[in-house]
Amino acid sequence: MEGKIYSMMTYLIFSSPIKCQVTTVFCSPFLLQMSLRNSFRKRTRAPTPSQSSRDSDSVLCEECGSGTYDDLLLLCDRCDNGFHTFCLRPILPTIPNGSWFCPNCSGGQKKPKQFPMIQTKIVDFFRIHRSADGNEIIGKKKRRRTGGLVMAKKKRKLLAFNPSETPERRLEQMASLATALTATRTDFSNELTYRFGMAPRSSNLSRLEHGGMQVLSKEDTETLSICKRMIARGEWPPLMVVFDSLEGFTVEADKPIKDLTIVTEYTGDVDYLKNREHYDGDSMMTLLSAKDASRSLVICPDKRSNIARFVSGINNHTPNRNGRKKQNLKCVRFDVDGECRALLIAIRDIAKGERLYYDYNGYEQEYPTEHFV
């Protein structure tokens, strides 16, 4: 599944939040292999006519009846029936490690149980800060921001998200994320986390970056801090996690989002890239691409994460570039006070109800994304 190993990679170097240049740098075969592995990391896959296939004499997919794409055929550990990863609903992103049971033997893919719409449970789940008198700030009315946005736009500065106006709607948004996190057995964390046996925080040094990171300005750093403080007190980003029978969990805008808005930070456990050679998670993200490959870092959101884990990748190989037309976010890596951080930023105005997508591969077409929806 890893495909062809290319001789060079292309990185996006951002000179401003919306302008970039393409720089080609040569990397070790190991880094290239891992980059190709990472390009497969999101949930949604489907077959393509150009993909090489081999007939299988013994195993056929129970859904489509074909034995082609045998490298993507899964055998149920209970009934021994075969299923393509892309024929399952929702589609599987990778061949899972360990035991796997087909929908019939596992009881089928059911819609996840909704997290209860109880304010105290939601406040405790996300560890929302409480006011001095014990009342949750989540219940207070949001003060309307005045001024600054037009000027910030002209200066090409990043914008803080605007939460939904009513506390009730923000509770619904938070409950949707709690549902997805609970169903995937993931703890909520809105910060990068450093665990014993993985990369320590001292390894996250932006000065080690080799060609693909921009420095976050003082003003934009304050905007990021504003976003963090709002989330901490329950003023949630206007995002709703929904369950799709094809894509699994995915994210929609719950109100219009302006171009250049910081939608969320990409969070999770930080680990060395070298430790994740056999990692089968579907959302691993580059944090630091160092000249010394042994010091490169990735974000692994399978155990701890926030809403960024459920934002989907796009298929940039569809006819007439329809996949690329869906892209409305970009993951940009920044130097923030000497540390590496990854932010999801709107690259155009996003309408309410629009599903969020970003392209892992930037502007180049080297990496195989034809299996993304």
Coordinates of C-alpha atoms in Angstrom, one line a residue:
M1 CA 0.0 0.0 0.0
E2 CA 2.9 2.3 0.4
G3 CA 3.3 2.7 -3.4
K4 CA 6.3 4.1 -5.3
I5 CA 9.1 5.8 -3.4
Y6 CA 10.0 9.0 -5.1
S7 CA 13.4 10.6 -5.2
M8 CA 12.4 14.0 -3.9
M9 CA 9.7 15.8 -1.9
T10 CA 8.0 19.2 -2.2
Y11 CA 7.4 21.4 0.8
L12 CA 5.2 24.5 1.0
I13 CA 7.1 27.4 2.5
F14 CA 4.6 30.1 3.5
S15 CA 5.7 33.7 3.3
S16 CA 2.3 34.9 4.6
P17 CA -0.8 33.1 5.8
I18 CA -2.1 32.9 2.2
K19 CA 1.1 33.1 0.0
C20 CA 3.5 30.3 -0.5
Q21 CA 6.3 29.1 -2.7
V22 CA 7.2 25.6 -3.7
T23 CA 10.7 24.4 -2.7
T24 CA 12.1 21.0 -3.7
V25 CA 14.5 19.4 -1.3
F26 CA 16.1 15.9 -1.3
C27 CA 15.3 13.6 1.5
S28 CA 16.3 10.2 2.7
P29 CA 14.4 7.1 1.3
F30 CA 13.1 6.4 4.8
L31 CA 11.6 9.9 5.2
L32 CA 10.1 9.6 1.7
Q33 CA 8.6 6.2 2.6
M34 CA 7.1 7.6 5.7
S35 CA 5.7 10.6 3.8
L36 CA 4.0 8.3 1.4
R37 CA 2.7 6.3 4.2
N38 CA 1.3 9.5 5.8
S39 CA -0.4 10.5 2.6
F40 CA -2.7 7.5 3.0
R41 CA -3.6 8.5 6.5
K42 CA -7.2 9.7 6.3
R43 CA -10.3 7.6 6.4
T44 CA -11.9 7.6 3.0
R45 CA -10.7 5.3 0.2
A46 CA -12.2 4.0 -3.0
P47 CA -10.7 2.0 -6.0
T48 CA -9.3 3.6 -9.1
P49 CA -9.0 2.1 -12.6
S50 CA -5.4 3.1 -12.8
Q51 CA -4.5 1.2 -9.6
S52 CA -2.6 -2.0 -10.2
S53 CA -4.6 -5.1 -9.3
R54 CA -4.2 -8.8 -9.1
D55 CA -6.8 -11.6 -9.4
S56 CA -7.2 -13.8 -6.4
D57 CA -8.3 -17.4 -6.9
S58 CA -9.3 -18.0 -3.3
V59 CA -10.7 -14.8 -1.8
L60 CA -13.6 -12.7 -3.1
C61 CA -15.1 -9.6 -1.6
E62 CA -18.6 -10.3 -0.2
E63 CA -19.8 -6.9 -1.2
C64 CA -18.6 -6.5 -4.8
G65 CA -17.8 -10.1 -5.7
S66 CA -14.3 -9.3 -7.0
G67 CA -11.0 -10.7 -6.1
T68 CA -9.0 -7.8 -7.5
Y69 CA -7.2 -5.3 -5.3
D70 CA -6.2 -8.3 -3.1
D71 CA -3.8 -6.1 -1.1
L72 CA -6.9 -4.3 0.2
L73 CA -8.9 -7.5 0.9
L74 CA -9.6 -8.1 4.6
L75 CA -10.4 -11.6 6.0
C76 CA -12.7 -11.8 8.9
D77 CA -11.1 -13.6 11.8
R78 CA -14.4 -15.3 12.6
C79 CA -16.1 -16.3 9.3
D80 CA -13.1 -16.0 6.9
N81 CA -15.2 -14.0 4.5
G82 CA -13.3 -11.3 2.5
F83 CA -14.1 -7.6 2.2
H84 CA -12.3 -4.8 0.4
T85 CA -11.4 -1.9 2.7
F86 CA -13.1 0.5 0.3
C87 CA -16.3 -1.7 0.2
L88 CA -16.9 -1.4 3.9
R89 CA -19.1 1.4 5.3
P90 CA -17.5 3.5 6.6
I91 CA -14.5 2.8 4.5
L92 CA -11.4 1.6 6.4
P93 CA -8.3 3.8 6.0
T94 CA -5.7 1.1 6.4
I95 CA -5.4 -2.7 7.0
P96 CA -5.9 -2.9 10.7
N97 CA -3.4 -4.6 13.0
G98 CA -4.6 -7.5 15.1
S99 CA -8.0 -9.2 14.9
W100 CA -10.7 -7.8 12.6
F101 CA -14.3 -8.9 12.4
C102 CA -16.6 -8.2 9.4
P103 CA -19.9 -6.2 9.9
N104 CA -21.9 -9.4 10.1
C105 CA -19.8 -10.9 12.9
S106 CA -19.3 -7.6 14.8
G107 CA -23.0 -6.6 14.7
G108 CA -22.5 -4.2 11.8
Q109 CA -21.5 -0.5 11.8
K110 CA -24.0 1.3 14.0
K111 CA -24.4 5.0 14.4
P112 CA -22.4 6.0 17.5
K113 CA -24.3 6.6 20.7
Q114 CA -24.8 10.3 21.2
F115 CA -23.0 12.0 24.1
P116 CA -25.7 13.2 26.6
M117 CA -26.8 16.8 26.2
I118 CA -26.1 17.6 29.8
Q119 CA -24.1 20.8 30.5
T120 CA -22.3 19.5 33.6
K121 CA -21.2 16.3 31.8
I122 CA -20.0 18.3 28.8
V123 CA -18.2 20.8 31.0
D124 CA -16.4 18.1 32.9
F125 CA -15.6 16.1 29.7
F126 CA -13.7 19.1 28.2
R127 CA -12.5 20.5 31.5
I128 CA -14.2 23.9 30.9
H129 CA -13.0 26.6 33.3
R130 CA -15.6 27.6 35.9
S131 CA -16.1 31.0 37.3
A132 CA -15.4 32.0 40.9
D133 CA -19.0 31.4 42.0
G134 CA -19.0 27.9 40.5
N135 CA -21.1 28.8 37.5
E136 CA -19.8 27.7 34.1
I137 CA -18.8 30.5 31.8
I138 CA -20.3 28.5 29.0
G139 CA -23.7 29.9 30.0
K140 CA -22.8 33.5 29.7
K141 CA -23.7 35.5 26.6
K142 CA -20.9 36.0 24.2
R143 CA -19.8 39.6 23.8
R144 CA -19.8 40.8 20.2
R145 CA -16.4 41.8 18.9
T146 CA -16.2 45.1 17.2
G147 CA -13.7 46.4 14.8
G148 CA -10.3 45.0 13.9
L149 CA -11.4 42.4 11.4
V150 CA -11.3 44.5 8.3
M151 CA -8.0 45.9 9.2
A152 CA -6.6 42.5 10.0
K153 CA -7.8 41.2 6.7
K154 CA -6.0 44.0 4.8
K155 CA -2.8 43.2 6.7
R156 CA -3.2 39.5 6.0
K157 CA -3.3 38.6 9.6
L158 CA -4.8 35.5 11.0
L159 CA -8.3 35.8 12.5
A160 CA -9.7 34.2 15.7
F161 CA -12.8 32.1 15.1
N162 CA -16.2 33.5 16.0
P163 CA -18.1 31.1 18.3
S164 CA -21.8 30.5 17.9
E165 CA -23.9 33.1 19.7
T166 CA -26.0 30.9 21.9
P167 CA -24.6 28.7 24.7
E168 CA -27.1 26.0 23.8
R169 CA -25.6 25.7 20.2
R170 CA -22.1 25.6 21.6
L171 CA -23.1 22.7 23.9
E172 CA -24.4 20.8 20.8
Q173 CA -21.1 21.4 19.0
M174 CA -19.2 20.2 22.0
A175 CA -21.5 17.2 22.4
S176 CA -20.9 16.2 18.8
L177 CA -17.1 16.1 19.4
A178 CA -17.5 14.3 22.7
T179 CA -19.6 11.6 20.8
A180 CA -16.7 11.1 18.2
L181 CA -14.0 11.1 20.8
T182 CA -15.9 8.6 23.0
A183 CA -16.7 6.3 20.0
T184 CA -13.0 6.3 19.0
R185 CA -11.7 5.9 22.6
T186 CA -9.8 9.1 22.4
D187 CA -9.2 11.6 25.3
F188 CA -9.7 15.3 24.6
S189 CA -6.6 17.4 24.5
N190 CA -6.3 20.8 23.0
E191 CA -2.5 20.9 23.4
L192 CA 0.4 18.9 22.1
T193 CA 1.1 16.1 24.6
Y194 CA 4.4 14.5 25.5
R195 CA 4.3 11.0 26.9
F196 CA 7.0 8.8 28.5
G197 CA 8.6 6.6 25.8
M198 CA 7.8 9.1 23.1
A199 CA 9.5 12.4 22.1
P200 CA 10.1 14.8 25.0
R201 CA 9.1 18.4 24.8
S202 CA 12.8 19.3 24.6
S203 CA 12.9 17.7 21.2
N204 CA 10.3 20.1 19.7
L205 CA 12.8 22.7 18.5
S206 CA 11.7 24.7 15.5
R207 CA 15.4 25.6 14.7
L208 CA 15.9 22.0 13.6
E209 CA 13.3 22.5 10.8
H210 CA 14.6 21.9 7.3
G211 CA 12.7 24.0 4.9
G212 CA 8.9 24.1 5.5
M213 CA 7.9 26.3 8.4
Q214 CA 7.0 29.9 8.8
V215 CA 7.4 32.0 12.0
L216 CA 4.1 33.1 13.6
S217 CA 4.2 36.8 14.2
K218 CA 3.6 38.4 17.6
E219 CA 0.1 39.5 16.6
D220 CA -0.9 36.1 15.2
T221 CA 0.5 34.4 18.3
E222 CA -1.8 36.5 20.4
T223 CA -4.7 35.6 18.1
L224 CA -3.9 31.9 18.7
S225 CA -3.8 32.5 22.4
I226 CA -7.2 34.2 22.2
C227 CA -8.6 31.0 20.5
K228 CA -7.1 28.8 23.2
R229 CA -8.6 31.0 25.9
M230 CA -12.0 31.0 24.3
I231 CA -12.1 27.2 24.1
A232 CA -10.9 26.9 27.7
R233 CA -13.9 28.8 28.9
G234 CA -16.4 27.1 26.6
E235 CA -16.7 29.5 23.7
W236 CA -16.4 26.8 21.1
P237 CA -15.3 27.0 17.4
P238 CA -18.4 26.9 15.2
L239 CA -17.9 23.3 14.1
M240 CA -20.1 20.2 14.2
V241 CA -18.8 16.6 14.0
V242 CA -21.1 14.4 12.0
F243 CA -21.2 10.7 11.3
D244 CA -21.3 9.8 7.6
S245 CA -21.9 6.2 6.5
L246 CA -19.1 6.5 3.9
E247 CA -16.5 8.8 5.5
G248 CA -17.1 8.0 9.1
F249 CA -16.7 11.0 11.4
T250 CA -16.2 14.2 9.6
V251 CA -16.5 18.0 10.4
E252 CA -18.9 20.6 9.1
A253 CA -19.0 24.4 9.6
D254 CA -21.9 25.3 11.8
K255 CA -21.8 29.0 10.8
P256 CA -19.9 31.0 8.1
I257 CA -16.1 31.1 8.7
K258 CA -14.0 33.8 7.2
D259 CA -10.9 33.4 5.1
L260 CA -7.7 33.3 7.3
T261 CA -9.5 32.2 10.4
I262 CA -7.7 29.8 12.8
V263 CA -10.1 26.9 12.8
T264 CA -8.2 24.7 15.3
E265 CA -4.7 23.5 16.2
Y266 CA -3.6 20.0 15.3
T267 CA -3.0 18.3 18.6
G268 CA -2.1 14.8 19.9
D269 CA 0.9 12.9 21.3
V270 CA 4.3 14.0 19.9
D271 CA 6.6 11.2 18.8
Y272 CA 9.7 10.7 16.7
L273 CA 8.9 9.8 13.1
K274 CA 11.4 6.9 13.3
N275 CA 9.2 5.3 16.1
R276 CA 6.1 5.3 13.8
E277 CA 7.3 3.2 10.9
H278 CA 4.6 0.6 11.5
Y279 CA 2.0 3.0 12.8
D280 CA -1.5 2.3 11.3
G281 CA -3.3 5.4 12.6
D282 CA -5.3 7.4 10.1
S283 CA -4.4 10.9 11.1
M284 CA -0.7 11.2 11.8
M285 CA 0.6 14.7 11.0
T286 CA 4.1 16.1 10.4
L287 CA 5.2 18.5 13.2
L288 CA 9.0 18.8 12.6
S289 CA 10.8 17.8 9.4
A290 CA 14.4 17.9 10.5
K291 CA 17.5 17.7 8.3
D292 CA 18.6 14.9 10.7
A293 CA 15.8 12.3 10.0
S294 CA 16.2 10.8 13.5
R295 CA 15.0 14.2 15.0
S296 CA 11.8 14.6 12.9
L297 CA 8.6 14.7 14.8
V298 CA 4.9 13.7 14.1
I299 CA 1.6 14.3 15.9
C300 CA -0.3 11.1 16.7
P301 CA -3.9 11.9 17.6
D302 CA -5.1 8.3 18.2
K303 CA -5.1 8.5 22.0
R304 CA -5.4 12.2 22.7
S305 CA -6.7 14.9 20.4
N306 CA -9.2 17.5 19.5
I307 CA -11.6 18.1 16.6
A308 CA -8.7 18.3 14.1
R309 CA -8.5 14.5 14.1
F310 CA -11.9 14.3 12.3
V311 CA -11.2 16.8 9.5
S312 CA -10.9 14.9 6.2
G313 CA -8.3 14.8 3.5
I314 CA -9.3 15.4 -0.2
N315 CA -8.8 13.4 -3.4
N316 CA -6.8 15.7 -5.7
H317 CA -7.0 13.1 -8.6
T318 CA -10.7 13.3 -9.4
P319 CA -11.7 14.4 -12.9
N320 CA -11.7 18.2 -13.5
R321 CA -9.9 18.5 -10.1
N322 CA -13.3 18.3 -8.3
G323 CA -11.5 16.9 -5.2
R324 CA -9.3 20.0 -5.0
K325 CA -12.3 22.3 -5.3
K326 CA -13.5 21.0 -1.9
Q327 CA -10.3 22.1 -0.2
N328 CA -11.1 25.0 2.3
L329 CA -8.4 24.5 4.9
K330 CA -4.7 24.2 5.0
C331 CA -2.5 22.7 7.7
V332 CA 0.4 25.2 8.2
R333 CA 3.4 24.5 10.5
F334 CA 4.6 27.5 12.5
D335 CA 7.5 28.4 14.7
V336 CA 5.7 29.7 17.9
D337 CA 8.2 30.9 20.4
G338 CA 10.8 28.4 19.3
E339 CA 8.5 25.4 19.2
C340 CA 6.7 23.7 16.3
R341 CA 2.9 24.0 16.1
A342 CA 0.5 22.9 13.3
L343 CA -2.7 25.0 12.7
L344 CA -5.6 24.4 10.4
I345 CA -6.4 27.7 8.7
A346 CA -9.3 28.6 6.4
I347 CA -8.0 29.5 2.9
R348 CA -11.3 30.9 1.7
D349 CA -14.7 31.9 3.1
I350 CA -16.5 28.8 4.2
A351 CA -20.3 28.6 4.2
K352 CA -22.5 27.2 7.0
G353 CA -23.0 23.5 6.5
E354 CA -19.9 23.1 4.3
R355 CA -17.8 20.0 5.1
L356 CA -14.1 20.7 5.9
Y357 CA -11.3 19.3 3.8
Y358 CA -7.6 20.0 3.5
D359 CA -4.9 18.6 1.2
Y360 CA -2.1 16.8 2.8
N361 CA 0.1 17.1 -0.3
G362 CA 0.1 20.8 -0.8
Y363 CA 0.3 21.8 -4.5
E364 CA 2.3 18.9 -5.8
Q365 CA 0.8 15.8 -7.3
E366 CA 3.4 13.2 -6.5
Y367 CA 1.7 11.4 -3.7
P368 CA -1.2 8.9 -4.1
T369 CA -4.5 10.5 -2.9
E370 CA -6.7 8.7 -5.4
H371 CA -8.2 6.6 -2.6
F372 CA -9.6 9.6 -0.8
V373 CA -13.2 10.5 -1.3

